[in-house]
Amino acid sequence: MVRKLFGTDGIRGVAGEFPLDDATTHAAGAALGEWISKHHLDPEVAIGMDTRESGGAIAASVAAGLARGGAKARFAGVITTPGIAYLARTGHFAAGVMISASHNPYLDNGIKIIDHSGFKLPDEQEHALEGAIFASLEQNAAPRGVVELRADENLAASYIDYLAATLAGTLDSVRLIVDCGNGAASRLAPELFERLGARVETMACSPDGRNINLNCGSLHLDRLRARVCADAADLGVAFDGDADRALFISRSGKIVDGDAVMLLTGLALHAQGRLAEADGKPVVVATVMSNLGLERALAAHGIGLVRTPVGDKYVLEEMVRRGAKLGGEQSGHIIFRDWATTGDGLLTALRVMEVMRNAGRGLDELSE
């Protein structure tokens, strides 16, 4: 099955060019709307975006397409990809659509479609949507209608409320520096961590539409590392543009990547008896990129490591198949199945700080 539009993480390209031109984004919305209107009694879709300057126009084009296909759009404004996944699986929404190109520069953008289950669409459904999109484009029908989107701030607020409720107690003893990459987490991350009592200092939390991921965020850790070391903070955390991944800096300046996060959170979950898969064996799911050191460190504690092709989508599929509770990628996409259906940088940061707080140890020791 060869897909022409959908990659491992939705449709991506340069904003304004195929496949993110007006005609194709409208056709994508129409194809999704037609499918939803046939399968759901309440055909409403939650739409969110990161901070790229092209996000609003693409969101409006998709929303107009949804209307043409018989579905309605409800706009969450700037929110993280896992925030849209949360809304899709917990609300009445038939699906969620996130406008983002993750860690890419601002000129790029993308469309991620999430099912009502909170999972990204399976390959077969993406293939079917592609056929409907190309069929619409072949009709040479110009995009019709304009949809004015107004953000419902209650949607993002409900997501932050949910994340806060996953933590027992507070983070009063934690001093952290947050690099939001001028992306989707710029407002949400400081709000969440401060609500829970952490002492938060921020970096790259002033998006202007063009500075997302620009020498900041999870792909550019040097400034965050320097700041953590200079200020002797307990840790630093950096997010990518849509905040579905997080990487960390320890007090000494060490980079704590997804492998290390899976180790320290995996051991904590194992100690709580929460790591076992369906057949009772404790296991972590990672990709072929994960370090052999992670596999050996987990094995020393009786925990197996299962590997998949690169892509958090494939990690999640294997987790669901096995009933596994923890999986992820070295890049910082970590999936905690007890709380989420996607990688979630904010949730990952909460789990890491929770382990630090409960253990009374820093990231240097925990990831040693």
mmCIF file of C-alpha atoms in Angstrom:
data_model
loop_
_atom_site.group_PDB
_atom_site.id
_atom_site.type_symbol
_atom_site.label_atom_id
_atom_site.label_comp_id
_atom_site.label_asym_id
_atom_site.label_seq_id
_atom_site.Cartn_x
_atom_site.Cartn_y
_atom_site.Cartn_z
ATOM 1 C CA MET A 1 0.000 0.000 0.000
ATOM 2 C CA VAL A 2 1.761 3.162 -1.217
ATOM 3 C CA ARG A 3 0.512 6.390 0.339
ATOM 4 C CA LYS A 4 1.057 9.671 -1.497
ATOM 5 C CA LEU A 5 -0.145 12.171 1.105
ATOM 6 C CA PHE A 6 0.150 10.642 4.562
ATOM 7 C CA GLY A 7 3.539 9.936 6.083
ATOM 8 C CA THR A 8 4.249 8.439 9.499
ATOM 9 C CA ASP A 9 2.799 11.566 11.130
ATOM 10 C CA GLY A 10 0.029 12.896 8.917
ATOM 11 C CA ILE A 11 0.273 15.162 5.870
ATOM 12 C CA ARG A 12 3.277 17.467 5.781
ATOM 13 C CA GLY A 13 4.809 19.983 3.413
ATOM 14 C CA VAL A 14 5.541 23.643 2.836
ATOM 15 C CA ALA A 15 2.565 25.806 3.744
ATOM 16 C CA GLY A 16 0.788 27.061 0.626
ATOM 17 C CA GLU A 17 2.276 24.393 -1.629
ATOM 18 C CA PHE A 18 0.867 20.960 -2.449
ATOM 19 C CA PRO A 19 -0.278 19.128 -0.358
ATOM 20 C CA LEU A 20 -0.873 22.133 1.903
ATOM 21 C CA ASP A 21 -2.392 24.393 -0.739
ATOM 22 C CA ASP A 22 -5.956 25.617 -0.268
ATOM 23 C CA ALA A 23 -7.495 23.078 -2.638
ATOM 24 C CA THR A 24 -5.881 20.059 -0.989
ATOM 25 C CA THR A 25 -6.443 21.124 2.620
ATOM 26 C CA HIS A 26 -10.081 21.867 1.766
ATOM 27 C CA ALA A 27 -10.391 18.480 0.066
ATOM 28 C CA ALA A 28 -8.839 16.807 3.116
ATOM 29 C CA GLY A 29 -11.447 18.397 5.358
ATOM 30 C CA ALA A 30 -14.244 17.421 2.973
ATOM 31 C CA ALA A 31 -13.052 13.798 2.787
ATOM 32 C CA LEU A 32 -12.867 13.568 6.563
ATOM 33 C CA GLY A 33 -16.237 15.279 6.946
ATOM 34 C CA GLU A 34 -17.924 12.883 4.527
ATOM 35 C CA TRP A 35 -16.488 9.865 6.315
ATOM 36 C CA ILE A 36 -17.514 11.218 9.723
ATOM 37 C CA SER A 37 -21.037 12.156 8.656
ATOM 38 C CA LYS A 38 -21.599 8.547 7.573
ATOM 39 C CA HIS A 39 -20.330 6.991 10.799
ATOM 40 C CA HIS A 40 -21.171 9.373 13.678
ATOM 41 C CA LEU A 41 -24.415 10.754 15.058
ATOM 42 C CA ASP A 42 -22.707 13.956 16.219
ATOM 43 C CA PRO A 43 -20.249 14.861 13.465
ATOM 44 C CA GLU A 44 -18.142 17.501 15.219
ATOM 45 C CA VAL A 45 -14.356 17.732 14.971
ATOM 46 C CA ALA A 46 -11.920 19.445 17.357
ATOM 47 C CA ILE A 47 -9.287 21.475 15.498
ATOM 48 C CA GLY A 48 -6.111 22.836 17.061
ATOM 49 C CA MET A 49 -2.841 24.285 15.849
ATOM 50 C CA ASP A 50 0.640 25.241 16.943
ATOM 51 C CA THR A 51 2.017 28.770 16.577
ATOM 52 C CA ARG A 52 3.054 28.854 12.890
ATOM 53 C CA GLU A 53 1.757 31.852 10.983
ATOM 54 C CA SER A 54 0.131 29.556 8.412
ATOM 55 C CA GLY A 55 -1.829 27.587 11.015
ATOM 56 C CA GLY A 56 -4.953 29.716 11.105
ATOM 57 C CA ALA A 57 -5.463 29.699 7.346
ATOM 58 C CA ILE A 58 -4.985 25.935 7.079
ATOM 59 C CA ALA A 59 -7.323 25.328 10.025
ATOM 60 C CA ALA A 60 -9.995 27.508 8.393
ATOM 61 C CA SER A 61 -9.573 25.690 5.069
ATOM 62 C CA VAL A 62 -9.936 22.289 6.736
ATOM 63 C CA ALA A 63 -12.975 23.554 8.663
ATOM 64 C CA ALA A 64 -14.605 24.756 5.438
ATOM 65 C CA GLY A 65 -13.974 21.341 3.925
ATOM 66 C CA LEU A 66 -15.496 19.642 6.952
ATOM 67 C CA ALA A 67 -18.625 21.767 6.522
ATOM 68 C CA ARG A 68 -18.805 20.792 2.869
ATOM 69 C CA GLY A 69 -18.581 17.144 3.931
ATOM 70 C CA GLY A 70 -21.334 17.481 6.511
ATOM 71 C CA ALA A 71 -19.300 17.919 9.711
ATOM 72 C CA LYS A 72 -18.795 20.804 12.113
ATOM 73 C CA ALA A 73 -15.560 22.228 13.498
ATOM 74 C CA ARG A 74 -14.859 23.398 17.021
ATOM 75 C CA PHE A 75 -11.632 25.357 17.350
ATOM 76 C CA ALA A 76 -9.318 24.888 20.323
ATOM 77 C CA GLY A 77 -6.842 27.536 19.148
ATOM 78 C CA VAL A 78 -3.202 26.991 20.049
ATOM 79 C CA ILE A 79 -2.922 23.643 21.782
ATOM 80 C CA THR A 80 -0.604 20.650 21.757
ATOM 81 C CA THR A 81 -1.097 17.574 19.588
ATOM 82 C CA PRO A 82 -1.715 15.393 22.662
ATOM 83 C CA GLY A 83 -4.213 18.017 23.787
ATOM 84 C CA ILE A 84 -6.223 17.415 20.622
ATOM 85 C CA ALA A 85 -5.916 13.649 21.146
ATOM 86 C CA TYR A 86 -7.268 14.084 24.678
ATOM 87 C CA LEU A 87 -10.245 16.104 23.426
ATOM 88 C CA ALA A 88 -10.974 13.564 20.693
ATOM 89 C CA ARG A 89 -11.083 10.597 23.047
ATOM 90 C CA THR A 90 -12.819 12.185 26.039
ATOM 91 C CA GLY A 91 -15.338 14.522 24.422
ATOM 92 C CA HIS A 92 -18.169 13.962 21.994
ATOM 93 C CA PHE A 93 -15.908 14.724 19.041
ATOM 94 C CA ALA A 94 -15.856 12.291 16.153
ATOM 95 C CA ALA A 95 -12.202 13.160 15.484
ATOM 96 C CA GLY A 96 -9.471 15.672 16.124
ATOM 97 C CA VAL A 97 -7.317 17.580 13.638
ATOM 98 C CA MET A 98 -4.000 19.154 14.591
ATOM 99 C CA ILE A 99 -2.320 21.692 12.317
ATOM 100 C CA SER A 100 1.389 21.327 12.993
ATOM 101 C CA ALA A 101 4.709 20.239 11.527
ATOM 102 C CA SER A 102 6.104 19.326 14.935
ATOM 103 C CA HIS A 103 9.849 20.123 15.114
ATOM 104 C CA ASN A 104 10.119 21.518 11.558
ATOM 105 C CA PRO A 105 10.759 25.215 10.717
ATOM 106 C CA TYR A 106 7.863 27.643 10.483
ATOM 107 C CA LEU A 107 7.561 27.488 6.687
ATOM 108 C CA ASP A 108 6.454 23.872 6.988
ATOM 109 C CA ASN A 109 3.128 22.751 8.342
ATOM 110 C CA GLY A 110 1.007 19.641 8.472
ATOM 111 C CA ILE A 111 -2.337 18.030 9.169
ATOM 112 C CA LYS A 112 -2.581 15.278 11.759
ATOM 113 C CA ILE A 113 -5.887 13.449 12.019
ATOM 114 C CA ILE A 114 -6.798 11.659 15.234
ATOM 115 C CA ASP A 115 -9.680 9.238 15.609
ATOM 116 C CA HIS A 116 -12.348 9.433 18.327
ATOM 117 C CA SER A 117 -10.360 6.736 20.139
ATOM 118 C CA GLY A 118 -7.491 9.200 20.562
ATOM 119 C CA PHE A 119 -5.262 7.196 18.232
ATOM 120 C CA LYS A 120 -3.773 8.369 14.965
ATOM 121 C CA LEU A 121 -5.568 6.892 11.971
ATOM 122 C CA PRO A 122 -4.525 3.394 10.911
ATOM 123 C CA ASP A 123 -2.789 3.064 7.540
ATOM 124 C CA GLU A 124 -5.885 1.578 5.904
ATOM 125 C CA GLN A 125 -8.069 4.543 6.840
ATOM 126 C CA GLU A 126 -5.436 7.036 5.712
ATOM 127 C CA HIS A 127 -5.295 5.200 2.385
ATOM 128 C CA ALA A 128 -9.086 5.480 2.025
ATOM 129 C CA LEU A 129 -8.985 9.201 2.840
ATOM 130 C CA GLU A 130 -6.242 9.723 0.277
ATOM 131 C CA GLY A 131 -8.477 8.219 -2.387
ATOM 132 C CA ALA A 132 -11.318 10.546 -1.428
ATOM 133 C CA ILE A 133 -9.009 13.569 -1.405
ATOM 134 C CA PHE A 134 -7.626 12.859 -4.863
ATOM 135 C CA ALA A 135 -11.131 12.160 -6.181
ATOM 136 C CA SER A 136 -12.206 15.581 -4.947
ATOM 137 C CA LEU A 137 -9.183 17.270 -6.505
ATOM 138 C CA GLU A 138 -9.831 15.580 -9.851
ATOM 139 C CA GLN A 139 -13.243 17.239 -9.954
ATOM 140 C CA ASN A 140 -11.411 20.595 -10.013
ATOM 141 C CA ALA A 141 -13.963 21.979 -7.594
ATOM 142 C CA ALA A 142 -12.820 25.285 -6.135
ATOM 143 C CA PRO A 143 -12.939 25.499 -2.319
ATOM 144 C CA ARG A 144 -16.327 26.853 -1.287
ATOM 145 C CA GLY A 145 -17.270 29.006 1.660
ATOM 146 C CA VAL A 146 -15.289 30.636 4.436
ATOM 147 C CA VAL A 147 -15.367 29.463 8.031
ATOM 148 C CA GLU A 148 -14.450 31.965 10.720
ATOM 149 C CA LEU A 149 -12.843 30.135 13.622
ATOM 150 C CA ARG A 150 -12.995 31.468 17.154
ATOM 151 C CA ALA A 151 -11.055 29.627 19.805
ATOM 152 C CA ASP A 152 -12.983 28.015 22.642
ATOM 153 C CA GLU A 153 -10.531 28.456 25.515
ATOM 154 C CA ASN A 154 -12.398 25.906 27.611
ATOM 155 C CA LEU A 155 -10.989 23.139 25.425
ATOM 156 C CA ALA A 156 -7.333 23.766 26.254
ATOM 157 C CA ALA A 157 -8.285 24.444 29.879
ATOM 158 C CA SER A 158 -9.938 21.034 30.201
ATOM 159 C CA TYR A 159 -6.773 19.383 28.907
ATOM 160 C CA ILE A 160 -4.588 21.210 31.451
ATOM 161 C CA ASP A 161 -7.052 20.317 34.210
ATOM 162 C CA TYR A 162 -6.728 16.669 33.225
ATOM 163 C CA LEU A 163 -2.931 16.722 33.257
ATOM 164 C CA ALA A 164 -2.845 18.412 36.646
ATOM 165 C CA ALA A 165 -5.170 15.732 38.037
ATOM 166 C CA THR A 166 -2.719 12.957 37.054
ATOM 167 C CA LEU A 167 -0.266 14.139 39.717
ATOM 168 C CA ALA A 168 -0.842 13.336 43.389
ATOM 169 C CA GLY A 169 0.524 16.112 45.565
ATOM 170 C CA THR A 170 2.534 19.080 44.353
ATOM 171 C CA LEU A 171 5.849 20.023 42.781
ATOM 172 C CA ASP A 172 6.698 22.568 45.464
ATOM 173 C CA SER A 173 10.288 21.398 45.791
ATOM 174 C CA VAL A 174 11.084 21.554 42.057
ATOM 175 C CA ARG A 175 12.826 24.435 40.323
ATOM 176 C CA LEU A 176 12.829 24.038 36.570
ATOM 177 C CA ILE A 177 13.571 25.938 33.400
ATOM 178 C CA VAL A 178 11.149 25.378 30.529
ATOM 179 C CA ASP A 179 12.043 25.869 26.862
ATOM 180 C CA CYS A 180 8.786 25.799 24.908
ATOM 181 C CA GLY A 181 10.378 26.233 21.484
ATOM 182 C CA ASN A 182 8.048 29.196 20.839
ATOM 183 C CA GLY A 183 5.475 26.537 20.073
ATOM 184 C CA ALA A 184 2.204 25.078 21.276
ATOM 185 C CA ALA A 185 3.344 24.699 24.902
ATOM 186 C CA SER A 186 4.356 28.365 25.292
ATOM 187 C CA ARG A 187 1.366 29.253 27.453
ATOM 188 C CA LEU A 188 0.209 25.835 28.594
ATOM 189 C CA ALA A 189 3.436 24.455 30.091
ATOM 190 C CA PRO A 190 4.224 27.342 32.472
ATOM 191 C CA GLU A 191 0.557 27.477 33.488
ATOM 192 C CA LEU A 192 0.478 23.765 34.305
ATOM 193 C CA PHE A 193 3.746 23.578 36.235
ATOM 194 C CA GLU A 194 3.115 26.773 38.194
ATOM 195 C CA ARG A 195 -0.357 25.537 39.155
ATOM 196 C CA LEU A 196 1.284 22.467 40.670
ATOM 197 C CA GLY A 197 3.667 24.596 42.727
ATOM 198 C CA ALA A 198 6.902 24.361 40.748
ATOM 199 C CA ARG A 199 9.185 27.375 40.505
ATOM 200 C CA VAL A 200 9.251 27.954 36.765
ATOM 201 C CA GLU A 201 11.576 30.025 34.624
ATOM 202 C CA THR A 202 10.814 30.187 30.912
ATOM 203 C CA MET A 203 12.684 30.362 27.630
ATOM 204 C CA ALA A 204 11.354 30.631 24.071
ATOM 205 C CA CYS A 205 7.779 31.236 25.204
ATOM 206 C CA SER A 206 7.113 34.243 22.947
ATOM 207 C CA PRO A 207 5.886 32.906 19.610
ATOM 208 C CA ASP A 208 5.573 35.339 16.709
ATOM 209 C CA GLY A 209 4.501 32.905 13.995
ATOM 210 C CA ARG A 210 7.988 32.506 12.574
ATOM 211 C CA ASN A 211 10.245 31.670 15.506
ATOM 212 C CA ILE A 212 8.853 28.225 16.322
ATOM 213 C CA ASN A 213 11.758 25.771 16.805
ATOM 214 C CA LEU A 214 14.205 28.527 15.800
ATOM 215 C CA ASN A 215 17.405 27.747 17.734
ATOM 216 C CA CYS A 216 15.270 26.577 20.627
ATOM 217 C CA GLY A 217 13.185 23.648 21.778
ATOM 218 C CA SER A 218 14.000 19.963 21.851
ATOM 219 C CA LEU A 219 16.320 20.051 18.810
ATOM 220 C CA HIS A 220 18.463 22.888 20.136
ATOM 221 C CA LEU A 221 19.432 22.241 23.750
ATOM 222 C CA ASP A 222 22.624 24.287 24.149
ATOM 223 C CA ARG A 223 20.973 27.453 25.488
ATOM 224 C CA LEU A 224 18.806 25.500 27.897
ATOM 225 C CA ARG A 225 21.789 23.511 29.128
ATOM 226 C CA ALA A 226 23.776 26.702 29.734
ATOM 227 C CA ARG A 227 20.873 28.253 31.615
ATOM 228 C CA VAL A 228 20.300 25.199 33.821
ATOM 229 C CA CYS A 229 23.978 25.023 34.747
ATOM 230 C CA ALA A 230 24.305 28.767 35.363
ATOM 231 C CA ASP A 231 21.180 28.909 37.542
ATOM 232 C CA ALA A 232 21.716 25.542 39.277
ATOM 233 C CA ALA A 233 18.122 24.562 38.473
ATOM 234 C CA ASP A 234 16.883 21.090 39.344
ATOM 235 C CA LEU A 235 16.243 20.380 35.673
ATOM 236 C CA GLY A 236 15.425 21.837 32.311
ATOM 237 C CA VAL A 237 12.771 20.561 29.924
ATOM 238 C CA ALA A 238 12.506 21.352 26.214
ATOM 239 C CA PHE A 239 9.499 20.732 23.985
ATOM 240 C CA ASP A 240 9.145 20.604 20.226
ATOM 241 C CA GLY A 241 6.670 22.701 18.263
ATOM 242 C CA ASP A 242 3.549 20.686 19.083
ATOM 243 C CA ALA A 243 4.822 19.441 22.471
ATOM 244 C CA ASP A 244 4.316 15.746 21.864
ATOM 245 C CA ARG A 245 7.916 15.157 22.879
ATOM 246 C CA ALA A 246 10.177 16.365 25.663
ATOM 247 C CA LEU A 247 13.900 16.178 26.373
ATOM 248 C CA PHE A 248 15.544 17.055 29.658
ATOM 249 C CA ILE A 249 18.707 18.622 31.049
ATOM 250 C CA SER A 250 19.993 17.508 34.439
ATOM 251 C CA ARG A 251 21.518 19.858 36.970
ATOM 252 C CA SER A 252 25.033 18.942 35.787
ATOM 253 C CA GLY A 253 24.109 19.710 32.170
ATOM 254 C CA LYS A 254 23.602 16.129 31.023
ATOM 255 C CA ILE A 255 21.067 15.548 28.238
ATOM 256 C CA VAL A 256 18.429 13.080 29.416
ATOM 257 C CA ASP A 257 16.825 11.664 26.281
ATOM 258 C CA GLY A 258 13.845 9.409 25.680
ATOM 259 C CA ASP A 259 15.810 6.248 26.447
ATOM 260 C CA ALA A 260 16.800 7.570 29.855
ATOM 261 C CA VAL A 261 13.241 8.726 30.509
ATOM 262 C CA MET A 262 11.891 5.272 29.682
ATOM 263 C CA LEU A 263 14.414 3.772 32.095
ATOM 264 C CA LEU A 264 13.697 5.996 35.086
ATOM 265 C CA THR A 265 9.922 6.083 34.633
ATOM 266 C CA GLY A 266 9.842 2.390 33.711
ATOM 267 C CA LEU A 267 11.621 1.397 36.915
ATOM 268 C CA ALA A 268 9.242 3.564 38.945
ATOM 269 C CA LEU A 269 6.164 2.038 37.270
ATOM 270 C CA HIS A 270 7.628 -1.449 37.725
ATOM 271 C CA ALA A 271 8.099 -0.816 41.441
ATOM 272 C CA GLN A 272 4.418 0.138 41.616
ATOM 273 C CA GLY A 273 3.369 -3.011 39.744
ATOM 274 C CA ARG A 274 2.054 -0.950 36.829
ATOM 275 C CA LEU A 275 4.345 -2.023 34.008
ATOM 276 C CA ALA A 276 3.072 -5.507 33.188
ATOM 277 C CA GLU A 277 1.622 -6.210 29.754
ATOM 278 C CA ALA A 278 -1.378 -8.400 29.086
ATOM 279 C CA ASP A 279 0.415 -11.707 29.808
ATOM 280 C CA GLY A 280 1.871 -10.427 33.080
ATOM 281 C CA LYS A 281 5.435 -9.832 31.882
ATOM 282 C CA PRO A 282 6.875 -6.342 32.448
ATOM 283 C CA VAL A 283 7.910 -4.822 29.140
ATOM 284 C CA VAL A 284 8.805 -1.468 27.551
ATOM 285 C CA VAL A 285 8.252 -0.838 23.833
ATOM 286 C CA ALA A 286 10.859 1.207 21.957
ATOM 287 C CA THR A 287 12.182 1.514 18.409
ATOM 288 C CA VAL A 288 15.209 0.117 16.651
ATOM 289 C CA MET A 289 16.946 3.437 17.408
ATOM 290 C CA SER A 290 16.949 2.958 21.175
ATOM 291 C CA ASN A 291 20.306 2.361 22.816
ATOM 292 C CA LEU A 292 21.462 -1.130 23.749
ATOM 293 C CA GLY A 293 22.216 0.322 27.179
ATOM 294 C CA LEU A 294 18.503 0.823 27.782
ATOM 295 C CA GLU A 295 17.807 -2.807 26.917
ATOM 296 C CA ARG A 296 20.516 -4.046 29.287
ATOM 297 C CA ALA A 297 19.518 -1.715 32.121
ATOM 298 C CA LEU A 298 15.887 -2.813 31.915
ATOM 299 C CA ALA A 299 16.887 -6.478 31.693
ATOM 300 C CA ALA A 300 18.851 -6.121 34.933
ATOM 301 C CA HIS A 301 15.510 -5.411 36.614
ATOM 302 C CA GLY A 302 13.599 -8.184 34.852
ATOM 303 C CA ILE A 303 11.989 -5.890 32.272
ATOM 304 C CA GLY A 304 11.901 -6.801 28.595
ATOM 305 C CA LEU A 305 12.415 -4.397 25.688
ATOM 306 C CA VAL A 306 10.424 -4.853 22.476
ATOM 307 C CA ARG A 307 11.523 -2.930 19.380
ATOM 308 C CA THR A 308 9.462 -1.537 16.481
ATOM 309 C CA PRO A 309 10.228 0.478 13.325
ATOM 310 C CA VAL A 310 10.887 4.184 13.878
ATOM 311 C CA GLY A 311 7.720 6.189 14.517
ATOM 312 C CA ASP A 312 5.651 6.680 17.658
ATOM 313 C CA LYS A 313 2.644 5.427 15.670
ATOM 314 C CA TYR A 314 4.261 1.997 15.412
ATOM 315 C CA VAL A 315 5.324 2.051 19.051
ATOM 316 C CA LEU A 316 1.733 2.689 20.046
ATOM 317 C CA GLU A 317 0.384 -0.059 17.792
ATOM 318 C CA GLU A 318 2.704 -2.581 19.443
ATOM 319 C CA MET A 319 1.796 -1.290 22.908
ATOM 320 C CA VAL A 320 -1.897 -1.766 22.171
ATOM 321 C CA ARG A 321 -1.285 -5.227 20.748
ATOM 322 C CA ARG A 322 0.606 -6.323 23.859
ATOM 323 C CA GLY A 323 -1.300 -4.339 26.436
ATOM 324 C CA ALA A 324 1.972 -2.592 27.356
ATOM 325 C CA LYS A 325 1.918 0.512 29.543
ATOM 326 C CA LEU A 326 5.109 2.351 28.561
ATOM 327 C CA GLY A 327 6.804 2.965 25.246
ATOM 328 C CA GLY A 328 8.533 5.626 23.250
ATOM 329 C CA GLU A 329 11.410 6.890 21.192
ATOM 330 C CA GLN A 330 14.885 8.152 21.958
ATOM 331 C CA SER A 331 13.786 11.504 20.513
ATOM 332 C CA GLY A 332 11.490 12.099 23.483
ATOM 333 C CA HIS A 333 8.113 10.777 22.306
ATOM 334 C CA ILE A 334 7.043 8.865 25.417
ATOM 335 C CA ILE A 335 3.650 7.162 25.658
ATOM 336 C CA PHE A 336 2.142 6.443 29.069
ATOM 337 C CA ARG A 337 -0.877 4.306 28.249
ATOM 338 C CA ASP A 338 -2.419 4.690 31.697
ATOM 339 C CA TRP A 339 -2.896 8.379 30.931
ATOM 340 C CA ALA A 340 -2.671 9.027 27.188
ATOM 341 C CA THR A 341 -2.944 7.597 23.684
ATOM 342 C CA THR A 342 -0.078 9.622 22.208
ATOM 343 C CA GLY A 343 3.316 10.931 23.157
ATOM 344 C CA ASP A 344 2.786 13.944 25.407
ATOM 345 C CA GLY A 345 5.663 16.209 26.416
ATOM 346 C CA LEU A 346 3.785 17.876 29.270
ATOM 347 C CA LEU A 347 2.682 14.544 30.702
ATOM 348 C CA THR A 348 6.205 13.171 30.349
ATOM 349 C CA ALA A 349 7.607 16.135 32.256
ATOM 350 C CA LEU A 350 5.085 15.549 35.053
ATOM 351 C CA ARG A 351 6.033 11.865 35.301
ATOM 352 C CA VAL A 352 9.760 12.689 35.367
ATOM 353 C CA MET A 353 9.363 15.299 38.090
ATOM 354 C CA GLU A 354 7.101 12.941 40.020
ATOM 355 C CA VAL A 355 9.820 10.275 39.989
ATOM 356 C CA MET A 356 12.410 12.839 41.110
ATOM 357 C CA ARG A 357 10.181 14.056 43.921
ATOM 358 C CA ASN A 358 9.246 10.596 45.167
ATOM 359 C CA ALA A 359 12.810 9.288 44.979
ATOM 360 C CA GLY A 360 14.404 12.397 46.432
ATOM 361 C CA ARG A 361 17.044 12.167 43.720
ATOM 362 C CA GLY A 362 18.073 14.243 40.736
ATOM 363 C CA LEU A 363 18.145 13.344 37.074
ATOM 364 C CA ASP A 364 21.878 12.691 37.146
ATOM 365 C CA GLU A 365 21.423 9.858 39.620
ATOM 366 C CA LEU A 366 18.166 8.515 38.229
ATOM 367 C CA SER A 367 19.505 8.256 34.660
ATOM 368 C CA GLU A 368 22.982 7.066 35.596
#
